[in-house]
Coordinates of C-alpha atoms in Angstrom, one line a residue:
X1 CA 45.5 15.6 37.0
X2 CA 49.3 15.1 36.9
X3 CA 50.0 14.5 33.3
X4 CA 53.3 15.8 31.9
X5 CA 51.4 17.9 29.5
X6 CA 49.9 19.8 32.4
X7 CA 53.2 20.1 34.2
X8 CA 54.8 21.6 31.1
X9 CA 52.3 24.3 31.1
X10 CA 50.7 23.3 27.8
X11 CA 46.9 24.0 27.7
X12 CA 44.4 21.2 28.0
X13 CA 42.2 20.6 25.0
X14 CA 38.9 22.4 25.3
X15 CA 35.6 20.6 25.3
X16 CA 33.7 21.0 22.1
X17 CA 30.5 23.0 22.9
X18 CA 28.6 21.4 19.9
X19 CA 28.9 18.1 18.0
X20 CA 31.7 17.9 15.4
X21 CA 30.7 18.8 11.8
X22 CA 29.0 21.7 10.0
X23 CA 27.8 24.4 12.3
X24 CA 23.9 25.2 12.2
X25 CA 22.7 28.3 10.5
X26 CA 20.6 30.4 12.8
X27 CA 17.6 30.6 10.4
X28 CA 17.7 26.8 9.8
X29 CA 18.0 26.1 13.5
X30 CA 15.0 28.3 14.3
X31 CA 12.9 26.6 11.6
X32 CA 13.8 23.1 12.7
X33 CA 13.0 23.9 16.4
X34 CA 9.5 25.2 15.3
X35 CA 9.0 22.1 13.2
X36 CA 9.9 19.4 15.7
X37 CA 8.1 21.1 18.6
X38 CA 9.0 21.7 22.1
X39 CA 9.1 18.2 23.4
X40 CA 12.2 16.4 24.7
X41 CA 15.1 15.8 22.3
X42 CA 15.4 12.0 22.2
X43 CA 17.5 9.8 20.0
X44 CA 14.7 7.4 19.3
X45 CA 12.6 10.3 17.7
X46 CA 15.2 11.1 15.0
X47 CA 13.1 9.4 12.2
X48 CA 10.1 11.3 13.4
X49 CA 12.1 14.6 13.5
X50 CA 13.2 14.0 10.0
X51 CA 9.6 13.4 8.9
X52 CA 8.4 16.6 10.6
X53 CA 11.0 18.7 8.8
X54 CA 10.3 17.2 5.5
X55 CA 6.5 17.5 6.0
X56 CA 7.0 21.2 6.7
X57 CA 9.6 22.0 4.0
X58 CA 9.1 19.3 1.4
X59 CA 12.6 18.2 1.5
X60 CA 15.8 18.0 3.7
X61 CA 18.6 20.4 3.0
X62 CA 22.1 20.2 4.4
X63 CA 21.3 23.2 6.6
X64 CA 18.4 21.2 8.0
X65 CA 20.4 18.2 8.8
X66 CA 23.1 20.3 10.4
X67 CA 20.4 22.1 12.5
X68 CA 18.8 18.9 13.6
X69 CA 22.2 17.5 14.6
X70 CA 22.9 20.4 16.8
X71 CA 19.3 20.5 18.3
X72 CA 19.5 16.7 19.1
X73 CA 23.2 16.7 20.2
X74 CA 23.9 14.2 17.7
X75 CA 26.8 14.2 15.2
X76 CA 26.0 15.3 11.7
X77 CA 27.2 11.9 10.4
X78 CA 24.5 10.2 12.6
X79 CA 21.7 12.4 11.3
X80 CA 23.0 12.1 7.7
X81 CA 23.3 8.4 7.6
X82 CA 19.6 8.0 8.8
X83 CA 18.3 10.5 6.5
X84 CA 20.0 8.9 3.5
X85 CA 19.1 5.3 4.4
X86 CA 15.4 5.7 4.0
X87 CA 13.9 6.2 0.4
X88 CA 11.2 8.7 1.5
X89 CA 13.5 11.4 2.8
X90 CA 14.4 13.8 -0.1
X91 CA 17.9 15.0 0.9
X92 CA 18.7 17.9 -1.4
X93 CA 22.4 18.8 -2.1
X94 CA 23.6 22.3 -1.8
X95 CA 22.9 24.1 -5.0
X96 CA 20.2 21.8 -6.2
X97 CA 16.7 23.0 -6.5
X98 CA 14.1 20.9 -4.5
X99 CA 11.1 19.5 -6.5
X100 CA 7.9 21.3 -6.0
X101 CA 6.1 18.0 -6.1
X102 CA 6.9 14.3 -6.4
X103 CA 4.9 11.7 -8.2
X104 CA 5.8 8.2 -7.5
X105 CA 4.8 5.3 -9.8
X106 CA 4.9 1.8 -8.6
X107 CA 7.2 -0.4 -10.7
X108 CA 6.9 -3.7 -8.9
X109 CA 5.3 -6.7 -10.5
X110 CA 1.4 -6.3 -10.2
X111 CA 1.6 -2.6 -11.3
X112 CA 4.2 -3.5 -14.1
X113 CA 1.8 -6.1 -15.4
X114 CA -1.0 -3.5 -15.4
X115 CA 0.9 -1.1 -17.5
X116 CA 3.1 0.8 -14.9
X117 CA 6.1 1.2 -17.2
X118 CA 3.9 3.0 -19.8
X119 CA 2.3 5.1 -17.1
X120 CA 5.7 6.2 -15.8
X121 CA 7.0 7.2 -19.3
X122 CA 3.7 9.2 -20.2
X123 CA 3.6 11.1 -16.9
X124 CA 7.2 12.2 -17.4
X125 CA 6.0 13.7 -20.8
X126 CA 2.8 15.3 -19.6
X127 CA 3.7 16.8 -16.2
X128 CA 5.6 20.0 -16.0
X129 CA 9.3 20.4 -15.2
X130 CA 8.5 21.3 -11.6
X131 CA 7.1 17.8 -11.0
X132 CA 9.4 15.0 -10.3
X133 CA 8.2 11.6 -11.5
X134 CA 10.1 8.6 -10.1
X135 CA 9.6 4.7 -10.1
X136 CA 9.3 3.3 -6.7
X137 CA 8.9 -0.2 -5.2
X138 CA 5.5 -1.6 -4.2
X139 CA 3.2 0.9 -2.3
X140 CA 0.8 -1.7 -1.0
X141 CA -2.2 -1.2 -3.3
X142 CA -1.7 -4.0 -5.7
X143 CA -5.5 -4.7 -6.1
X144 CA -5.7 -1.3 -7.8
X145 CA -2.7 -1.5 -10.1
X146 CA -1.2 0.5 -11.6
X147 CA -0.8 2.9 -8.7
X148 CA 0.7 6.3 -8.6
X149 CA 1.2 8.5 -5.5
X150 CA 0.9 12.3 -5.9
X151 CA 2.6 13.7 -2.9
X152 CA 1.0 11.7 -0.1
X153 CA -2.1 10.7 -2.0
X154 CA -2.5 7.4 -3.9
X155 CA -4.2 7.1 -7.1
X156 CA -5.5 3.6 -7.9
X157 CA -6.0 2.3 -11.5
X158 CA -4.0 5.4 -12.4
X159 CA -4.0 7.0 -15.9
X160 CA -2.1 10.1 -17.0
X161 CA -5.3 12.0 -16.9
X162 CA -6.3 11.1 -13.4
X163 CA -2.8 11.7 -12.1
X164 CA -2.6 15.1 -13.8
X165 CA -5.9 16.2 -12.5
X166 CA -4.9 15.4 -8.9
X167 CA -1.7 17.3 -9.5
X168 CA -3.7 20.3 -10.2
X169 CA -6.4 19.7 -7.6
X170 CA -4.1 19.0 -4.6
X171 CA -4.7 16.6 -1.7
X172 CA -7.6 14.1 -1.4
X173 CA -8.9 13.0 2.1
X174 CA -9.8 9.6 3.4
X175 CA -13.6 9.0 3.8
X176 CA -14.5 8.7 7.5
X177 CA -17.6 6.7 6.6
X178 CA -15.5 3.8 5.2
X179 CA -14.3 2.6 8.6
X180 CA -15.8 1.7 12.0
X181 CA -14.8 4.6 14.3
X182 CA -14.4 4.5 18.1
X183 CA -18.0 5.4 18.8
X184 CA -19.6 2.9 16.4
X185 CA -17.1 0.2 17.6
X186 CA -18.1 0.7 21.3
X187 CA -21.8 0.6 20.4
X188 CA -21.4 -2.7 18.6
X189 CA -19.9 -4.3 21.6
X190 CA -16.1 -3.4 20.9
X191 CA -13.7 -3.5 23.9
X192 CA -16.1 -5.7 25.9
X193 CA -13.6 -8.5 25.8
X194 CA -10.7 -6.2 26.7
X195 CA -12.7 -5.0 29.7
X196 CA -13.4 -8.6 30.9
X197 CA -9.7 -9.3 30.7
X198 CA -8.9 -6.2 32.7
X199 CA -11.5 -7.0 35.3
X200 CA -10.2 -10.5 35.7
X201 CA -13.3 -12.3 34.3
X202 CA -11.0 -13.8 31.6
X203 CA -7.6 -15.0 32.9
X204 CA -4.4 -14.6 30.9
X205 CA -3.5 -18.3 31.0
X206 CA -7.1 -19.2 29.7
X207 CA -6.6 -16.6 26.8
X208 CA -3.1 -17.9 25.9
X209 CA -4.5 -21.4 25.9
X210 CA -7.2 -20.3 23.4
X211 CA -4.4 -18.8 21.3
X212 CA -2.4 -22.0 21.4
X213 CA -5.4 -24.4 20.8
X214 CA -6.6 -22.4 17.8
X215 CA -3.4 -23.0 16.0
X216 CA -3.1 -19.3 15.0
X217 CA 0.3 -18.6 13.7
X218 CA 2.0 -15.2 13.0
X219 CA 0.5 -13.7 9.8
X220 CA 3.4 -11.5 8.9
X221 CA 5.2 -14.2 7.0
X222 CA 7.3 -16.3 9.5
X223 CA 4.3 -18.1 10.9
X224 CA 5.5 -18.7 14.5
X225 CA 2.7 -19.9 16.8
X226 CA 1.2 -16.8 18.4
X227 CA 0.2 -18.5 21.8
X228 CA 3.7 -19.9 22.2
X229 CA 5.3 -16.5 21.6
X230 CA 3.1 -14.9 24.3
X231 CA 4.3 -17.6 26.8
X232 CA 8.0 -17.1 25.7
X233 CA 7.9 -13.2 26.2
X234 CA 5.8 -13.4 29.4
X235 CA 8.6 -15.6 31.0
X236 CA 11.2 -12.8 30.4
X237 CA 11.9 -10.2 33.0
X238 CA 10.0 -6.8 33.2
X239 CA 9.7 -4.4 31.8
X240 CA 8.5 -5.9 28.5
X241 CA 7.5 -4.0 25.4
X242 CA 5.3 -4.8 22.3
X243 CA 6.2 -3.8 18.7
X244 CA 3.4 -4.1 16.1
X245 CA 4.6 -4.5 12.5
X246 CA 2.5 -2.7 9.9
X247 CA 5.2 -2.2 7.5
X248 CA 3.9 -4.7 5.0
X249 CA 6.3 -4.0 2.1
X250 CA 6.3 -7.4 0.5
X251 CA 5.2 -7.0 -3.2
X252 CA 1.7 -8.2 -3.5
X253 CA 0.8 -7.8 0.2
X254 CA -1.9 -5.3 1.2
X255 CA -4.1 -7.2 3.7
X256 CA -3.1 -5.2 6.8
X257 CA -4.0 -2.0 5.1
X258 CA -7.2 -3.5 3.8
X259 CA -8.4 -4.4 7.4
X260 CA -6.9 -1.2 9.1
X261 CA -8.9 0.9 6.6
X262 CA -12.1 -0.7 7.7
X263 CA -12.0 -1.7 11.3
X264 CA -9.0 -0.3 13.2
X265 CA -10.3 -0.9 16.7
X266 CA -10.5 -4.6 16.3
X267 CA -6.8 -4.6 15.9
X268 CA -6.2 -2.2 18.8
X269 CA -8.4 -4.3 21.1
X270 CA -6.3 -7.4 20.1
X271 CA -3.2 -5.4 21.0
X272 CA -4.4 -4.4 24.3
X273 CA -5.5 -8.0 25.2
X274 CA -2.1 -9.3 24.2
X275 CA -0.3 -6.5 26.2
X276 CA -2.2 -7.5 29.3
X277 CA -1.8 -11.2 29.1
X278 CA 1.9 -10.8 28.5
X279 CA 2.5 -8.0 30.9
X280 CA 3.5 -5.3 28.4
X281 CA 4.5 -1.9 29.7
X282 CA 4.3 0.1 26.4
X283 CA 3.0 -0.6 22.9
X284 CA 4.8 0.7 19.8
X285 CA 2.9 0.6 16.5
X286 CA 5.2 0.9 13.4
X287 CA 3.2 1.9 10.3
X288 CA 4.6 2.1 6.7
X289 CA 5.0 5.6 5.5
X290 CA 3.1 4.8 2.3
X291 CA -0.1 4.6 4.3
X292 CA -0.5 8.4 5.1
X293 CA -4.3 8.3 5.2
X294 CA -4.3 5.3 7.4
X295 CA -1.9 7.1 9.8
X296 CA -4.1 10.1 10.0
X297 CA -7.1 8.0 10.7
X298 CA -5.2 5.8 13.4
X299 CA -3.9 8.9 15.1
X300 CA -7.5 10.1 15.3
X301 CA -8.8 6.8 16.6
X302 CA -6.0 6.2 19.2
X303 CA -6.7 9.7 20.5
X304 CA -10.4 8.9 20.8
X305 CA -9.6 5.7 22.7
X306 CA -7.3 7.5 25.0
X307 CA -9.7 10.4 25.6
X308 CA -12.5 8.0 26.8
X309 CA -10.8 4.7 27.6
X310 CA -12.9 1.8 28.8
X311 CA -10.2 0.9 31.3
X312 CA -6.7 2.3 32.1
X313 CA -4.5 1.9 29.0
X314 CA -0.8 1.3 28.6
X315 CA 1.1 4.0 26.7
X316 CA 0.6 3.6 22.9
X317 CA 3.1 5.1 20.5
X318 CA 2.6 5.4 16.8
X319 CA 5.8 5.5 14.7
X320 CA 6.0 5.7 11.0
X321 CA 8.5 4.1 8.7
X322 CA 10.3 6.0 5.8
X323 CA 10.1 3.7 2.9
X324 CA 12.4 0.7 3.5
X325 CA 11.2 -2.8 2.8
X326 CA 13.9 -4.2 5.1
X327 CA 12.0 -2.7 8.1
X328 CA 9.4 -5.5 7.8
X329 CA 12.1 -7.6 9.4
X330 CA 11.4 -7.5 13.1
X331 CA 14.9 -6.5 14.4
X332 CA 15.3 -3.9 11.5
X333 CA 11.9 -2.4 12.5
X334 CA 13.1 -2.2 16.1
X335 CA 16.3 -0.4 14.9
X336 CA 14.1 2.0 13.0
X337 CA 11.8 2.7 16.0
X338 CA 14.9 3.5 18.0
X339 CA 15.7 6.2 15.4
X340 CA 18.4 4.3 13.6
X341 CA 19.0 2.9 10.1
X342 CA 16.8 -0.2 9.6
X343 CA 19.6 -2.8 9.8
X344 CA 18.7 -6.3 10.8
X345 CA 20.4 -7.5 14.0
X346 CA 22.5 -10.6 14.3
X347 CA 20.7 -13.3 16.3
X348 CA 20.8 -14.6 19.0
X349 CA 19.8 -12.9 21.2
X350 CA 16.2 -12.9 19.8
X351 CA 13.9 -9.9 20.1
X352 CA 11.8 -11.8 22.6
X353 CA 14.8 -11.5 25.0
X354 CA 16.6 -8.4 23.8
X355 CA 14.5 -6.3 21.6
X356 CA 13.3 -2.7 21.6
X357 CA 15.4 -0.5 23.9
X358 CA 17.1 -3.7 25.1
X359 CA 14.0 -5.1 26.6
X360 CA 12.1 -8.3 26.0
X361 CA 9.7 -7.6 23.3
X362 CA 6.5 -9.1 21.8
X363 CA 6.7 -8.5 18.1
X364 CA 3.5 -9.1 16.1
X365 CA 2.1 -8.4 12.8
X366 CA -1.1 -6.4 12.5
X367 CA -3.3 -9.1 11.3
X368 CA -2.4 -11.7 14.0
X369 CA -3.7 -9.2 16.6
X370 CA -6.7 -8.5 14.5
X371 CA -8.1 -12.0 15.0
X372 CA -7.5 -12.1 18.9
X373 CA -10.9 -10.7 19.8
X374 CA -12.8 -13.2 17.4
X375 CA -10.7 -16.1 18.8
X376 CA -11.7 -15.2 22.4
X377 CA -15.4 -14.7 21.6
X378 CA -15.9 -17.6 19.2
X379 CA -13.4 -20.0 20.7
X380 CA -10.4 -21.9 19.5
X381 CA -12.5 -24.6 17.8
X382 CA -14.2 -22.0 15.6
X383 CA -10.9 -21.0 14.1
X384 CA -9.3 -24.5 14.0
X385 CA -12.5 -25.9 12.5
X386 CA -12.0 -23.9 9.3
X387 CA -9.7 -25.2 6.6
X388 CA -9.5 -27.5 3.5
X389 CA -7.3 -30.4 2.4
X390 CA -6.2 -31.3 5.9
X391 CA -5.2 -27.7 7.0
X392 CA -6.8 -25.7 9.8
X393 CA -7.7 -22.0 10.2
X394 CA -8.5 -19.0 7.9
X395 CA -6.1 -17.0 5.7
X396 CA -6.4 -13.5 4.4
X397 CA -5.1 -13.8 0.7
X398 CA -4.0 -10.6 -0.9
X399 CA -4.6 -11.4 -4.6
X400 CA -3.5 -9.3 -7.6
X401 CA -2.6 -9.9 -11.1
X402 CA -4.8 -11.4 -14.0
X403 CA -7.9 -12.1 -12.0
X404 CA -11.3 -10.5 -12.3
X405 CA -11.7 -9.6 -8.6
X406 CA -8.3 -8.7 -7.0
X407 CA -8.4 -7.7 -3.3
X408 CA -8.2 -9.4 0.1
X409 CA -10.1 -12.6 0.2
X410 CA -10.7 -14.6 3.5
X411 CA -10.6 -18.2 2.6
X412 CA -10.0 -21.6 4.4
X413 CA -6.4 -22.4 5.0
X414 CA -5.3 -25.0 2.5
X415 CA -7.4 -23.7 -0.3
X416 CA -5.6 -24.2 -3.7
X417 CA -4.8 -21.4 -6.0
X418 CA -7.3 -22.8 -8.6
X419 CA -10.0 -22.8 -5.9
X420 CA -9.1 -19.3 -4.9
X421 CA -9.2 -18.0 -8.5
X422 CA -12.6 -19.6 -9.3
X423 CA -14.5 -19.4 -6.0
X424 CA -13.2 -16.1 -4.6
X425 CA -11.7 -14.0 -7.5
X426 CA -14.3 -14.4 -10.1
X427 CA -12.0 -16.4 -12.5
X428 CA -9.3 -15.0 -14.8
X429 CA -9.7 -11.8 -16.7
X430 CA -11.2 -12.1 -20.2
X431 CA -8.6 -13.1 -22.7
X432 CA -6.2 -14.5 -20.0
X433 CA -5.4 -18.2 -19.3
X434 CA -3.9 -19.1 -15.9
X435 CA -0.2 -19.7 -16.5
X436 CA 1.7 -19.3 -13.2
X437 CA 1.5 -17.9 -9.7
X438 CA 3.5 -16.4 -6.8
X439 CA 2.2 -18.1 -3.7
X440 CA 4.0 -15.8 -1.3
X441 CA 4.8 -12.4 -2.8
X442 CA 8.3 -11.6 -4.1
X443 CA 10.0 -13.9 -1.6
X444 CA 7.8 -17.0 -2.0
X445 CA 8.9 -18.2 -5.4
X446 CA 6.9 -18.9 -8.7
X447 CA 5.0 -22.1 -9.6
X448 CA 3.4 -23.1 -12.9
X449 CA -0.3 -23.5 -13.4
X450 CA 0.2 -27.3 -13.5
X451 CA 1.1 -27.1 -9.8
X452 CA -2.1 -25.1 -8.9
X453 CA -3.6 -27.8 -6.7
X454 CA -1.2 -27.5 -3.8
X455 CA -2.8 -26.5 -0.6
X456 CA -1.9 -23.0 0.2
X457 CA -0.7 -22.8 3.9
X458 CA 2.4 -22.7 6.1
X459 CA 4.8 -25.6 5.3
X460 CA 2.8 -27.0 2.3
X461 CA 5.1 -25.3 -0.3
X462 CA 8.5 -25.9 1.2
X463 CA 9.2 -29.1 -0.8
X464 CA 8.8 -27.1 -4.0
X465 CA 11.2 -24.3 -3.1
X466 CA 8.4 -21.9 -2.2
X467 CA 6.5 -20.6 0.9
X468 CA 3.3 -18.8 1.6
X469 CA 4.7 -15.9 3.7
X470 CA 2.1 -13.3 4.2
X471 CA -0.2 -15.0 1.6
X472 CA 0.3 -12.5 -1.2
X473 CA -0.9 -14.3 -4.4
X474 CA 0.1 -12.8 -7.8
X475 CA -1.5 -14.5 -10.8
X476 CA 0.2 -14.6 -14.1
X477 CA -1.4 -15.5 -17.5
X478 CA 0.1 -16.8 -20.8
X479 CA 0.6 -13.1 -21.8
X480 CA 3.3 -13.0 -19.0
X481 CA 6.6 -14.7 -18.6
X482 CA 7.9 -16.1 -15.3
X483 CA 11.4 -15.0 -16.2
X484 CA 10.3 -11.5 -16.6
X485 CA 8.5 -11.6 -13.3
X486 CA 11.6 -13.0 -11.6
X487 CA 13.7 -10.2 -13.0
X488 CA 11.3 -7.6 -11.7
X489 CA 11.4 -9.2 -8.3
X490 CA 15.2 -9.2 -8.3
X491 CA 15.3 -5.6 -9.2
X492 CA 13.2 -5.0 -6.2
X493 CA 15.5 -7.0 -3.8
X494 CA 18.6 -5.1 -5.2
X495 CA 16.9 -1.8 -4.6
X496 CA 15.7 -2.8 -1.1
X497 CA 18.8 -4.6 0.2
X498 CA 20.1 -2.7 3.3
X499 CA 23.6 -3.2 2.2
X500 CA 24.8 -4.8 5.5
X501 CA 25.7 -8.2 4.0
X502 CA 28.0 -8.4 0.9
X503 CA 26.3 -11.6 -0.4
X504 CA 22.9 -9.8 -0.4
X505 CA 24.1 -6.3 -1.5
X506 CA 26.4 -7.5 -4.3
X507 CA 24.6 -10.7 -5.2
X508 CA 21.1 -9.2 -5.9
X509 CA 22.7 -6.6 -8.3
X510 CA 24.8 -9.2 -10.0
X511 CA 21.8 -11.6 -10.3
X512 CA 19.8 -8.9 -11.8
X513 CA 22.4 -8.3 -14.6
X514 CA 22.6 -12.1 -15.2
X515 CA 18.9 -12.4 -15.5
X516 CA 18.9 -9.8 -18.3
X517 CA 20.8 -12.1 -20.6
X518 CA 18.8 -13.9 -23.3
X519 CA 20.2 -17.2 -22.0
X520 CA 20.7 -17.6 -18.4
X521 CA 24.1 -19.0 -17.0
X522 CA 22.4 -21.7 -14.9
X523 CA 25.7 -22.7 -13.0
X524 CA 26.7 -19.2 -12.1
X525 CA 23.2 -18.2 -11.1
X526 CA 22.9 -21.4 -8.9
X527 CA 26.3 -20.6 -7.3
X528 CA 25.3 -17.0 -6.7
X529 CA 22.0 -18.2 -5.2
X530 CA 23.6 -20.6 -2.8
X531 CA 26.0 -17.9 -1.5
X532 CA 23.1 -15.5 -0.9
X533 CA 21.0 -18.2 0.8
X534 CA 23.8 -19.4 3.0
X535 CA 25.6 -16.1 3.9
X536 CA 22.9 -13.4 4.3
X537 CA 21.9 -12.7 7.9
X538 CA 18.2 -12.0 7.2
X539 CA 15.3 -13.2 5.1
X540 CA 15.8 -10.8 2.3
X541 CA 19.1 -12.2 1.0
X542 CA 18.1 -15.7 2.1
X543 CA 14.8 -15.6 0.1
X544 CA 15.9 -13.5 -2.9
X545 CA 17.1 -16.6 -4.9
X546 CA 13.8 -18.3 -4.7
X547 CA 12.4 -16.7 -8.0
X548 CA 15.6 -17.6 -9.8
X549 CA 15.5 -21.2 -8.7
X550 CA 11.9 -21.6 -9.4
X551 CA 12.2 -20.3 -13.1
X552 CA 15.2 -22.5 -13.7
X553 CA 13.4 -25.6 -12.2
X554 CA 9.9 -25.1 -13.5
X555 CA 10.2 -22.8 -16.6
X556 CA 13.5 -24.0 -18.2
X557 CA 12.4 -23.1 -21.8
X558 CA 12.1 -19.5 -20.8
X559 CA 15.8 -19.2 -20.0
X560 CA 17.0 -20.6 -23.2
X561 CA 16.8 -24.3 -22.4
X562 CA 14.5 -26.8 -24.3
X563 CA 12.0 -28.6 -22.1
X564 CA 8.7 -30.5 -22.4
X565 CA 7.6 -29.5 -18.9
X566 CA 3.8 -29.1 -18.7
X567 CA 4.0 -25.9 -16.8
X568 CA 5.8 -24.0 -19.5
X569 CA 4.1 -22.1 -22.3
X570 CA 3.3 -23.9 -25.5

């Protein structure tokens, strides 16, 4: 080096031995090392490290974050921004006492309709000061509304008494008899199709052809043809990866959990078949953090599969989310798997080209893979032969709200909501008259009962300003108001916006305030909706205006405008 600084004899700057920021305390560093284990310190495992520390300590302190930064050789800012991005990480400020227990009460639409607000208020009165009671977005158990989560344990159809008793009793465990485990699955013929694929008895091109001929589309919401996606990713250079999305955070959606709790290996076999046909090197499964019992079960069943595999397996990695609806968006999920904040990426490039760790990635929803084995065994015509009103296939509808039998109902694609209510859901609850419905969860819009004969499927609802998405159907009665439902949904969007886009971050909060007014400012709300739809980079901001626009179009009397529209209340 010949710099003038060196020639003048001034000392060179010393290399910093540790990342810049707060130095780790020895006790905290020892605790963090014990909790995260002795494996390699990898950047992509940061979210998992944060989970392990919180699982062990019940919270994340400033000392924990500083120790984790030093142990992983990351800056404290990097660790802090990830820890504070996700709702399920309890970052406790210095001097504050961490809660001994947290009870979360769902505040999203299905639970609010079932009395969630009253439950929240009452629990704050009856539980002791050491218990923190907080409202949270949808926890994916809408069929059992209202729902509270005590620590990691969900309580369906919750009452103050059942929640209080669980607080005293402690944890509850999943019932192993409820699902088909590895041994039972193999005895019933499970993994036979996968073995035939591995042995070459079924060729990848043949299987991809079945997928294409069946008309199966992605069941996470976007509806991209599954077979075409396999061909696109297979044409990309190796190594290729797979990312499986089980982060169903859309209010009203719980079908993935429903199937996972009952038959996990059917999905795993589908994932292995897809991986082989596309030439996937490693499989990453991203499971929402609210499904703690599903995670314990899935860890156990993956271990059983790996211990006695029917054929050699690709590496399978199970990663958990941390309470961020935005991570249901494929690129945000990939960012989270890589140990970062779940911020959607600008596209192009698409994840099929540049996805997880920069590699071509086959991204799939859980339920899409769940049907792969049945399609191969029964043939494309079996699936395509289902349907009503000119539509093809089957749909798993997550139904909640004012019906007698909420739950997941497998029905023909194209079934109408009236048919769904009467034939599959046991009709409306006593004393309730069908008034309105959400055909696609929070993002899919709101339609009046007078439009209850539209076939429910991809593309059939677009002309009405709605879409089916992940087929989350929420039924409203004349005891509800569409404007109140829309405001609840906008509160959800404002809470869950990742903040990357100004139109979404500011627009959702502004819209929520405007929707609280007795008379809606139609012109201002429409202008705001147009900006969010046009300028947001991902589906959250683009779809957030749908409930607003539907209420203004189909329920004008609810926003202070007279109307004789047949869908409005009398």
